[in-house]
């Protein structure tokens, strides 16, 4: 019963917000802004830039809210807008290069990483990646997009998307190995 | 514990993370929303103004074209108004009055023409009578010569000469009266009679007189041709043949009479 009420309430809220009702817009912002900032932060190293991108994302959400047809989750709809904004920011601010070279990576070695990392460490590892690798890795490993979808979003080929992913994993693997060597390779089973 | 895949770990950690935005973030967003709203209204008003100006230009163009067409019609049709309005009915009455006056003028012109033609006929008659008078005077002065039968003009011939002008004068008067009655009939029937019609009637009468002369006295080629021309209004070919036939017959009878 609560879930249904919540859904009805959110639907009414969305309709009000689409009619430029400022209070309704504020409620939606307060509900989804923290999560969306986290999404933007995955792609953008600087949190201030990430917040700017997030606000631009919400601006687009409220301006195009009437186009939301209530098919699929509202959060997923906002998330997609945030990801597009983040990618646009990275491509605009920096020259993102997607190279085709695959240098000595094997999937077997990647699956042998058993270290648990905290979110800050993970974020730090991801931040160390070049932007091209980072975007493909986050879209594939975190957001769950397929290579065909990633290729369309980034305007690259599927093969490039795959190679970028492999490179990202290689770099992360090297980083993880370095960290493990520093902490004397602690392993949890 | 089963080994956790590295990527699943990353995904799990990142999915669960939230980052609180700065406190002035919403204000920035609200200001931006207000700015876009006013921009949107401006755009709407701009498009509405543009549409209104285009419609206005089209209307002005259409009205201007229609006014040109109305002006042209007014130039072509001076008196062509509807009867629904009483003012326009009075104008129609005035037009009728003007027409009546025109008919009066036409009648006066017809009378003038008739008088002119009468004068012409009278002059002709006078000319003929002068001829008669000279003949009479010659008769009186040469009465003695007449008794001796040396006069070129015999009694019968002189009678004929006396008679013919009298006869001609009578026929001319009759024909003239006929023309006048015909013209008056046309006047009474409220049909405007043109000068050409009056001339045609007089010409016709003249021809008939000539035909009578042909029948009574002499035959002349010119009279025959005139008869042909008189009947030339009808089918040209048929009338020419018909006229030639009539003329030939008359010529035959005249020749026969002369021989007699």
mmCIF file of C-alpha atoms in Angstrom, chain A residues 32-108:
data_model
loop_
_atom_site.group_PDB
_atom_site.id
_atom_site.type_symbol
_atom_site.label_atom_id
_atom_site.label_comp_id
_atom_site.label_asym_id
_atom_site.label_seq_id
_atom_site.Cartn_x
_atom_site.Cartn_y
_atom_site.Cartn_z
ATOM 1 C CA UNK A 32 17.404 12.776 -6.316
ATOM 2 C CA UNK A 33 20.217 15.349 -6.176
ATOM 3 C CA UNK A 34 22.577 13.412 -3.820
ATOM 4 C CA UNK A 35 22.446 10.249 -5.884
ATOM 5 C CA UNK A 36 22.831 12.152 -9.143
ATOM 6 C CA UNK A 37 25.821 14.041 -7.843
ATOM 7 C CA UNK A 38 27.408 10.698 -7.032
ATOM 8 C CA UNK A 39 26.717 9.571 -10.618
ATOM 9 C CA UNK A 40 28.382 12.668 -12.026
ATOM 10 C CA UNK A 41 31.303 12.232 -9.613
ATOM 11 C CA UNK A 42 32.115 8.833 -11.128
ATOM 12 C CA UNK A 43 33.075 10.547 -14.392
ATOM 13 C CA UNK A 44 34.317 13.917 -13.173
ATOM 14 C CA UNK A 45 37.211 14.056 -10.719
ATOM 15 C CA UNK A 46 36.492 17.554 -9.377
ATOM 16 C CA UNK A 47 33.354 17.588 -7.193
ATOM 17 C CA UNK A 48 32.670 21.255 -7.933
ATOM 18 C CA UNK A 49 32.612 20.562 -11.648
ATOM 19 C CA UNK A 50 30.541 17.457 -10.912
ATOM 20 C CA UNK A 51 27.978 19.609 -9.044
ATOM 21 C CA UNK A 52 27.831 22.093 -11.899
ATOM 22 C CA UNK A 53 27.168 19.251 -14.303
ATOM 23 C CA UNK A 54 24.516 17.876 -11.945
ATOM 24 C CA UNK A 55 22.689 21.230 -11.806
ATOM 25 C CA UNK A 56 22.789 21.504 -15.596
ATOM 26 C CA UNK A 57 21.338 18.009 -15.656
ATOM 27 C CA UNK A 58 18.444 18.989 -13.381
ATOM 28 C CA UNK A 59 17.798 22.063 -15.476
ATOM 29 C CA UNK A 60 17.355 19.805 -18.479
ATOM 30 C CA UNK A 61 15.183 17.446 -16.418
ATOM 31 C CA UNK A 62 12.720 20.191 -15.449
ATOM 32 C CA UNK A 63 12.689 21.786 -18.904
ATOM 33 C CA UNK A 64 11.919 18.456 -20.579
ATOM 34 C CA UNK A 65 9.790 16.919 -17.824
ATOM 35 C CA UNK A 66 6.686 16.856 -20.035
ATOM 36 C CA UNK A 67 8.475 14.425 -22.338
ATOM 37 C CA UNK A 68 8.667 11.813 -19.570
ATOM 38 C CA UNK A 69 5.931 9.323 -20.383
ATOM 39 C CA UNK A 70 5.987 7.439 -17.044
ATOM 40 C CA UNK A 71 7.400 4.338 -18.786
ATOM 41 C CA UNK A 72 10.392 3.011 -16.843
ATOM 42 C CA UNK A 73 11.716 4.411 -13.578
ATOM 43 C CA UNK A 74 11.966 8.145 -13.103
ATOM 44 C CA UNK A 75 15.368 7.692 -11.466
ATOM 45 C CA UNK A 76 16.642 5.821 -14.526
ATOM 46 C CA UNK A 77 15.404 8.659 -16.743
ATOM 47 C CA UNK A 78 17.219 11.294 -14.667
ATOM 48 C CA UNK A 79 20.335 9.123 -14.451
ATOM 49 C CA UNK A 80 20.563 8.876 -18.238
ATOM 50 C CA UNK A 81 20.429 12.672 -18.477
ATOM 51 C CA UNK A 82 23.195 13.023 -15.864
ATOM 52 C CA UNK A 83 25.446 10.526 -17.669
ATOM 53 C CA UNK A 84 25.009 12.342 -20.983
ATOM 54 C CA UNK A 85 25.803 15.647 -19.346
ATOM 55 C CA UNK A 86 28.929 14.187 -17.729
ATOM 56 C CA UNK A 87 30.192 12.719 -21.005
ATOM 57 C CA UNK A 88 29.496 16.019 -22.807
ATOM 58 C CA UNK A 89 31.455 17.869 -20.140
ATOM 59 C CA UNK A 90 34.462 15.559 -20.453
ATOM 60 C CA UNK A 91 34.511 15.711 -24.250
ATOM 61 C CA UNK A 92 34.114 19.460 -24.224
ATOM 62 C CA UNK A 93 36.722 20.213 -21.549
ATOM 63 C CA UNK A 94 39.334 17.639 -22.562
ATOM 64 C CA UNK A 95 40.359 15.928 -25.783
ATOM 65 C CA UNK A 96 39.327 12.376 -25.055
ATOM 66 C CA UNK A 97 41.278 9.830 -27.089
ATOM 67 C CA UNK A 98 40.142 6.292 -27.693
ATOM 68 C CA UNK A 99 43.101 4.169 -28.856
ATOM 69 C CA UNK A 100 42.778 0.695 -30.326
ATOM 70 C CA UNK A 101 45.881 -0.845 -28.783
ATOM 71 C CA UNK A 102 45.454 -3.698 -26.384
ATOM 72 C CA UNK A 103 48.582 -4.216 -24.346
ATOM 73 C CA UNK A 104 49.101 -7.533 -22.574
ATOM 74 C CA UNK A 105 45.719 -7.922 -20.851
ATOM 75 C CA UNK A 106 44.067 -11.209 -19.933
ATOM 76 C CA UNK A 107 40.656 -11.712 -18.385
ATOM 77 C CA UNK A 108 41.969 -14.404 -16.155
#
